[in-house]
Amino acid sequence: MAKLYFYYASMNAGKSTRLLQADFNYRERGLHTMLWTAQVDTRAGHKAIESRIGLAADAERFDGATDFFGRVTAAHAARPIACVLIDEAQFLTPDQVWQCARIVDELGIPVLCHGLRTDFRGELFEGSAVLLGIADALVELKAVCFCGRKATMNLRVDDSGNAVQEGAQTEIGGNDRYVAVCRRHFSEALGHRNPWSGS
Ligand SMILES: [Zn+2]
């Protein structure tokens, strides 16, 4: 039975590495796959999907208008696809997550989504919220905080290393960077300020 999988984690937990390993396992057996990643990261000279340990692969790019069901149906008709693998799945729209469910249910193709659970405020990404709701299998990939605990949160820090508390959910081309930390150190870095409280 094909399933809709959601492999979720914080930054630097090895999501892309795991995706590329799964892709390799299919291709090693002579099976065809279809790889996707978000349009947001288009740095020149880089493969579409790159893992921190050096693996890389090209992939189709999606944005909010991409018709996953139509594109996969057409590709599958031309050459049978054994598995669809999606990186940066937190950027899927709710409708696109449901299209992934149709790929599983109607075409019988497993869809492996990989993405962040929450943003720098600790709020669910839209795509991740729907995946957590309807995926057949939820698999947590683990990163480690500097204290040794499981890192479940993504702290956004500026040039000076200070925690960023406001701004767009996705910072593109900025100088901010992300650090995976445990919930305790996430909360401490934000001064125990509940992002929803407004205080
Ligand atoms: Zn910690």
PDB file of C-alpha atoms and ligand atoms in Angstrom:
ATOM      1  CA  MET A   1       0.000   0.000   0.000  1.00  0.00           C
ATOM      2  CA  ALA A   2       1.367   3.387  -0.960  1.00  0.00           C
ATOM      3  CA  LYS A   3       1.473   5.920   1.858  1.00  0.00           C
ATOM      4  CA  LEU A   4       1.816   9.651   2.380  1.00  0.00           C
ATOM      5  CA  TYR A   5       4.817  10.167   4.643  1.00  0.00           C
ATOM      6  CA  PHE A   6       5.869  13.302   6.500  1.00  0.00           C
ATOM      7  CA  TYR A   7       9.460  13.348   7.707  1.00  0.00           C
ATOM      8  CA  TYR A   8       9.583  16.431   9.901  1.00  0.00           C
ATOM      9  CA  ALA A   9      12.303  18.074  11.931  1.00  0.00           C
ATOM     10  CA  SER A  10      14.074  21.279  12.791  1.00  0.00           C
ATOM     11  CA  MET A  11      16.934  22.649  10.666  1.00  0.00           C
ATOM     12  CA  ASN A  12      20.048  20.521  10.249  1.00  0.00           C
ATOM     13  CA  ALA A  13      18.435  17.222  11.171  1.00  0.00           C
ATOM     14  CA  GLY A  14      19.425  15.598   7.884  1.00  0.00           C
ATOM     15  CA  LYS A  15      16.144  15.870   5.968  1.00  0.00           C
ATOM     16  CA  SER A  16      17.792  16.339   2.557  1.00  0.00           C
ATOM     17  CA  THR A  17      20.306  13.593   3.300  1.00  0.00           C
ATOM     18  CA  ARG A  18      17.497  11.201   4.130  1.00  0.00           C
ATOM     19  CA  LEU A  19      15.546  12.189   1.025  1.00  0.00           C
ATOM     20  CA  LEU A  20      18.552  11.652  -1.256  1.00  0.00           C
ATOM     21  CA  GLN A  21      19.317   8.288   0.388  1.00  0.00           C
ATOM     22  CA  ALA A  22      15.721   7.134  -0.163  1.00  0.00           C
ATOM     23  CA  ASP A  23      15.916   8.302  -3.780  1.00  0.00           C
ATOM     24  CA  PHE A  24      19.158   6.373  -4.255  1.00  0.00           C
ATOM     25  CA  ASN A  25      17.560   3.203  -2.877  1.00  0.00           C
ATOM     26  CA  TYR A  26      14.827   3.355  -5.530  1.00  0.00           C
ATOM     27  CA  ARG A  27      17.144   4.220  -8.391  1.00  0.00           C
ATOM     28  CA  GLU A  28      19.616   1.506  -7.399  1.00  0.00           C
ATOM     29  CA  ARG A  29      16.856  -1.001  -8.176  1.00  0.00           C
ATOM     30  CA  GLY A  30      16.221   0.553 -11.576  1.00  0.00           C
ATOM     31  CA  LEU A  31      13.052   2.353 -10.456  1.00  0.00           C
ATOM     32  CA  HIS A  32      12.182   5.910 -11.472  1.00  0.00           C
ATOM     33  CA  THR A  33      11.501   8.683  -8.975  1.00  0.00           C
ATOM     34  CA  MET A  34      10.362  12.302  -9.157  1.00  0.00           C
ATOM     35  CA  LEU A  35      12.113  14.831  -6.927  1.00  0.00           C
ATOM     36  CA  TRP A  36      10.692  18.205  -5.961  1.00  0.00           C
ATOM     37  CA  THR A  37      11.888  21.164  -3.956  1.00  0.00           C
ATOM     38  CA  ALA A  38      10.632  24.671  -3.311  1.00  0.00           C
ATOM     39  CA  GLN A  39      11.349  27.542  -5.664  1.00  0.00           C
ATOM     40  CA  VAL A  40      12.686  29.699  -2.827  1.00  0.00           C
ATOM     41  CA  ASP A  41      16.324  28.658  -2.935  1.00  0.00           C
ATOM     42  CA  THR A  42      17.763  29.181  -6.416  1.00  0.00           C
ATOM     43  CA  ARG A  43      21.407  29.981  -5.733  1.00  0.00           C
ATOM     44  CA  ALA A  44      23.449  29.722  -8.912  1.00  0.00           C
ATOM     45  CA  GLY A  45      25.896  26.864  -9.177  1.00  0.00           C
ATOM     46  CA  HIS A  46      23.992  24.698  -6.766  1.00  0.00           C
ATOM     47  CA  LYS A  47      21.955  21.558  -7.317  1.00  0.00           C
ATOM     48  CA  ALA A  48      18.281  21.868  -6.435  1.00  0.00           C
ATOM     49  CA  ILE A  49      18.660  19.619  -3.388  1.00  0.00           C
ATOM     50  CA  GLU A  50      21.925  19.627  -1.468  1.00  0.00           C
ATOM     51  CA  SER A  51      22.619  17.902   1.830  1.00  0.00           C
ATOM     52  CA  ARG A  52      25.164  19.107   4.337  1.00  0.00           C
ATOM     53  CA  ILE A  53      27.237  15.947   3.936  1.00  0.00           C
ATOM     54  CA  GLY A  54      27.773  16.503   0.226  1.00  0.00           C
ATOM     55  CA  LEU A  55      24.986  14.608  -1.535  1.00  0.00           C
ATOM     56  CA  ALA A  56      23.128  16.541  -4.227  1.00  0.00           C
ATOM     57  CA  ALA A  57      20.540  16.047  -6.965  1.00  0.00           C
ATOM     58  CA  ASP A  58      18.485  18.028  -9.438  1.00  0.00           C
ATOM     59  CA  ALA A  59      14.772  18.350  -8.838  1.00  0.00           C
ATOM     60  CA  GLU A  60      11.594  19.878 -10.159  1.00  0.00           C
ATOM     61  CA  ARG A  61      10.730  23.207  -8.521  1.00  0.00           C
ATOM     62  CA  PHE A  62       7.362  23.993  -7.001  1.00  0.00           C
ATOM     63  CA  ASP A  63       5.653  27.177  -5.983  1.00  0.00           C
ATOM     64  CA  GLY A  64       2.154  27.850  -4.728  1.00  0.00           C
ATOM     65  CA  ALA A  65       0.661  27.388  -8.212  1.00  0.00           C
ATOM     66  CA  THR A  66       2.220  24.011  -9.027  1.00  0.00           C
ATOM     67  CA  ASP A  67      -0.288  21.325  -9.991  1.00  0.00           C
ATOM     68  CA  PHE A  68       1.310  18.303  -8.328  1.00  0.00           C
ATOM     69  CA  PHE A  69      -1.419  15.858  -9.225  1.00  0.00           C
ATOM     70  CA  GLY A  70      -1.413  16.897 -12.886  1.00  0.00           C
ATOM     71  CA  ARG A  71       2.369  16.931 -13.217  1.00  0.00           C
ATOM     72  CA  VAL A  72       2.853  13.558 -11.532  1.00  0.00           C
ATOM     73  CA  THR A  73      -0.035  11.975 -13.473  1.00  0.00           C
ATOM     74  CA  ALA A  74       1.517  13.105 -16.775  1.00  0.00           C
ATOM     75  CA  ALA A  75       5.021  11.999 -15.841  1.00  0.00           C
ATOM     76  CA  HIS A  76       3.732   8.662 -14.555  1.00  0.00           C
ATOM     77  CA  ALA A  77       1.910   8.039 -17.856  1.00  0.00           C
ATOM     78  CA  ALA A  78       5.102   8.703 -19.812  1.00  0.00           C
ATOM     79  CA  ARG A  79       7.298   6.575 -17.546  1.00  0.00           C
ATOM     80  CA  PRO A  80       6.081   4.834 -14.392  1.00  0.00           C
ATOM     81  CA  ILE A  81       7.166   6.572 -11.188  1.00  0.00           C
ATOM     82  CA  ALA A  82       7.874   4.416  -8.138  1.00  0.00           C
ATOM     83  CA  CYS A  83       8.103   7.256  -5.628  1.00  0.00           C
ATOM     84  CA  VAL A  84       7.630  11.025  -5.336  1.00  0.00           C
ATOM     85  CA  LEU A  85      10.049  12.783  -2.955  1.00  0.00           C
ATOM     86  CA  ILE A  86       9.445  16.368  -1.839  1.00  0.00           C
ATOM     87  CA  ASP A  87      11.940  18.559   0.029  1.00  0.00           C
ATOM     88  CA  GLU A  88      10.970  21.818   1.780  1.00  0.00           C
ATOM     89  CA  ALA A  89       7.449  20.422   2.113  1.00  0.00           C
ATOM     90  CA  GLN A  90       6.584  23.042   4.737  1.00  0.00           C
ATOM     91  CA  PHE A  91       6.026  25.392   1.772  1.00  0.00           C
ATOM     92  CA  LEU A  92       3.267  23.246   0.223  1.00  0.00           C
ATOM     93  CA  THR A  93      -0.170  24.826   0.244  1.00  0.00           C
ATOM     94  CA  PRO A  94      -2.973  22.888   1.961  1.00  0.00           C
ATOM     95  CA  ASP A  95      -4.415  22.113  -1.479  1.00  0.00           C
ATOM     96  CA  GLN A  96      -1.071  20.734  -2.649  1.00  0.00           C
ATOM     97  CA  VAL A  97      -0.867  18.440   0.375  1.00  0.00           C
ATOM     98  CA  TRP A  98      -4.281  17.079  -0.569  1.00  0.00           C
ATOM     99  CA  GLN A  99      -2.998  16.617  -4.146  1.00  0.00           C
ATOM    100  CA  CYS A 100      -0.183  14.529  -2.656  1.00  0.00           C
ATOM    101  CA  ALA A 101      -2.815  12.439  -0.883  1.00  0.00           C
ATOM    102  CA  ARG A 102      -4.544  11.869  -4.244  1.00  0.00           C
ATOM    103  CA  ILE A 103      -1.233  10.776  -5.799  1.00  0.00           C
ATOM    104  CA  VAL A 104      -1.048   8.142  -3.043  1.00  0.00           C
ATOM    105  CA  ASP A 105      -4.706   7.125  -3.036  1.00  0.00           C
ATOM    106  CA  GLU A 106      -5.562   7.268  -6.747  1.00  0.00           C
ATOM    107  CA  LEU A 107      -2.236   6.624  -8.495  1.00  0.00           C
ATOM    108  CA  GLY A 108      -0.840   4.278  -5.843  1.00  0.00           C
ATOM    109  CA  ILE A 109       2.490   6.106  -5.693  1.00  0.00           C
ATOM    110  CA  PRO A 110       4.129   6.709  -2.299  1.00  0.00           C
ATOM    111  CA  VAL A 111       4.853  10.387  -1.553  1.00  0.00           C
ATOM    112  CA  LEU A 112       7.669  11.178   0.869  1.00  0.00           C
ATOM    113  CA  CYS A 113       7.435  14.767   2.160  1.00  0.00           C
ATOM    114  CA  HIS A 114      10.351  16.249   4.116  1.00  0.00           C
ATOM    115  CA  GLY A 115      10.073  19.557   5.898  1.00  0.00           C
ATOM    116  CA  LEU A 116      10.286  21.791   8.924  1.00  0.00           C
ATOM    117  CA  ARG A 117       7.583  21.477  11.534  1.00  0.00           C
ATOM    118  CA  THR A 118       7.642  25.058  12.857  1.00  0.00           C
ATOM    119  CA  ASP A 119       9.020  28.481  11.957  1.00  0.00           C
ATOM    120  CA  PHE A 120      11.253  30.818  13.989  1.00  0.00           C
ATOM    121  CA  ARG A 121       8.288  31.784  16.170  1.00  0.00           C
ATOM    122  CA  GLY A 122       7.455  28.188  16.974  1.00  0.00           C
ATOM    123  CA  GLU A 123       4.359  28.279  14.760  1.00  0.00           C
ATOM    124  CA  LEU A 124       3.432  25.481  12.357  1.00  0.00           C
ATOM    125  CA  PHE A 125       4.104  26.067   8.682  1.00  0.00           C
ATOM    126  CA  GLU A 126       0.887  25.820   6.685  1.00  0.00           C
ATOM    127  CA  GLY A 127       1.967  22.781   4.675  1.00  0.00           C
ATOM    128  CA  SER A 128       3.311  21.048   7.761  1.00  0.00           C
ATOM    129  CA  ALA A 129       0.058  21.592   9.638  1.00  0.00           C
ATOM    130  CA  VAL A 130      -1.919  19.754   6.948  1.00  0.00           C
ATOM    131  CA  LEU A 131       0.706  17.031   6.620  1.00  0.00           C
ATOM    132  CA  LEU A 132       0.621  16.462  10.384  1.00  0.00           C
ATOM    133  CA  GLY A 133      -3.130  16.182  10.040  1.00  0.00           C
ATOM    134  CA  ILE A 134      -3.501  13.787   7.116  1.00  0.00           C
ATOM    135  CA  ALA A 135      -0.215  11.917   6.474  1.00  0.00           C
ATOM    136  CA  ASP A 136      -0.318   8.130   6.899  1.00  0.00           C
ATOM    137  CA  ALA A 137       3.051   8.077   8.605  1.00  0.00           C
ATOM    138  CA  LEU A 138       4.768  10.759  10.685  1.00  0.00           C
ATOM    139  CA  VAL A 139       8.506  10.318  11.193  1.00  0.00           C
ATOM    140  CA  GLU A 140      10.521  12.698  13.338  1.00  0.00           C
ATOM    141  CA  LEU A 141      14.150  13.266  12.322  1.00  0.00           C
ATOM    142  CA  LYS A 142      16.289  14.444  15.191  1.00  0.00           C
ATOM    143  CA  ALA A 143      18.771  17.293  15.423  1.00  0.00           C
ATOM    144  CA  VAL A 144      20.716  18.075  18.593  1.00  0.00           C
ATOM    145  CA  CYS A 145      20.812  21.314  20.607  1.00  0.00           C
ATOM    146  CA  PHE A 146      24.153  22.603  21.948  1.00  0.00           C
ATOM    147  CA  CYS A 147      23.021  21.317  25.367  1.00  0.00           C
ATOM    148  CA  GLY A 148      22.592  17.784  24.060  1.00  0.00           C
ATOM    149  CA  ARG A 149      18.795  17.691  24.124  1.00  0.00           C
ATOM    150  CA  LYS A 150      16.733  17.043  21.025  1.00  0.00           C
ATOM    151  CA  ALA A 151      16.531  20.229  18.957  1.00  0.00           C
ATOM    152  CA  THR A 152      12.927  20.720  17.903  1.00  0.00           C
ATOM    153  CA  MET A 153      12.885  24.499  17.367  1.00  0.00           C
ATOM    154  CA  ASN A 154      14.387  26.849  14.761  1.00  0.00           C
ATOM    155  CA  LEU A 155      15.880  29.975  16.278  1.00  0.00           C
ATOM    156  CA  ARG A 156      16.445  32.811  13.804  1.00  0.00           C
ATOM    157  CA  VAL A 157      19.474  34.903  14.681  1.00  0.00           C
ATOM    158  CA  ASP A 158      20.761  38.105  13.081  1.00  0.00           C
ATOM    159  CA  ASP A 159      24.321  39.139  12.167  1.00  0.00           C
ATOM    160  CA  SER A 160      25.142  39.787  15.814  1.00  0.00           C
ATOM    161  CA  GLY A 161      23.808  36.456  17.011  1.00  0.00           C
ATOM    162  CA  ASN A 162      20.689  37.970  18.581  1.00  0.00           C
ATOM    163  CA  ALA A 163      17.406  36.083  18.375  1.00  0.00           C
ATOM    164  CA  VAL A 164      14.946  37.525  15.842  1.00  0.00           C
ATOM    165  CA  GLN A 165      11.338  37.614  17.047  1.00  0.00           C
ATOM    166  CA  GLU A 166       9.467  39.272  14.200  1.00  0.00           C
ATOM    167  CA  GLY A 167       9.367  39.319  10.413  1.00  0.00           C
ATOM    168  CA  ALA A 168       8.263  37.192   7.495  1.00  0.00           C
ATOM    169  CA  GLN A 169       7.977  33.435   7.990  1.00  0.00           C
ATOM    170  CA  THR A 170      10.555  32.904   5.266  1.00  0.00           C
ATOM    171  CA  GLU A 171      13.560  35.190   5.124  1.00  0.00           C
ATOM    172  CA  ILE A 172      15.017  35.004   1.626  1.00  0.00           C
ATOM    173  CA  GLY A 173      18.369  36.498   0.790  1.00  0.00           C
ATOM    174  CA  GLY A 174      18.786  38.083   4.209  1.00  0.00           C
ATOM    175  CA  ASN A 175      21.727  37.745   6.532  1.00  0.00           C
ATOM    176  CA  ASP A 176      19.732  35.983   9.212  1.00  0.00           C
ATOM    177  CA  ARG A 177      20.516  32.367   9.869  1.00  0.00           C
ATOM    178  CA  TYR A 178      18.865  29.576  11.778  1.00  0.00           C
ATOM    179  CA  VAL A 179      20.041  27.511  14.696  1.00  0.00           C
ATOM    180  CA  ALA A 180      18.309  24.318  15.763  1.00  0.00           C
ATOM    181  CA  VAL A 181      17.787  24.346  19.523  1.00  0.00           C
ATOM    182  CA  CYS A 182      15.709  22.579  22.167  1.00  0.00           C
ATOM    183  CA  ARG A 183      12.480  24.178  23.389  1.00  0.00           C
ATOM    184  CA  ARG A 184      14.067  25.381  26.634  1.00  0.00           C
ATOM    185  CA  HIS A 185      16.865  27.244  24.877  1.00  0.00           C
ATOM    186  CA  PHE A 186      14.449  28.559  22.241  1.00  0.00           C
ATOM    187  CA  SER A 187      12.254  30.004  24.979  1.00  0.00           C
ATOM    188  CA  GLU A 188      15.233  31.447  26.857  1.00  0.00           C
ATOM    189  CA  ALA A 189      16.636  33.064  23.696  1.00  0.00           C
ATOM    190  CA  LEU A 190      13.297  34.801  23.152  1.00  0.00           C
ATOM    191  CA  GLY A 191      13.202  35.973  26.764  1.00  0.00           C
ATOM    192  CA  HIS A 192      10.308  33.592  27.533  1.00  0.00           C
ATOM    193  CA  ARG A 193       8.184  35.852  25.388  1.00  0.00           C
ATOM    194  CA  ASN A 194       5.213  33.940  24.045  1.00  0.00           C
ATOM    195  CA  PRO A 195       5.070  34.905  20.337  1.00  0.00           C
ATOM    196  CA  TRP A 196       1.263  34.964  20.494  1.00  0.00           C
ATOM    197  CA  SER A 197       0.953  37.105  23.584  1.00  0.00           C
ATOM    198  CA  GLY A 198       2.078  40.308  21.892  1.00  0.00           C
ATOM    199  CA  SER A 199       3.645  41.392  25.160  1.00  0.00           C
TER     200      SER A 199
HETATM  201 ZN    ZN B   1      19.146  23.171  24.596  1.00  0.00          ZN
END
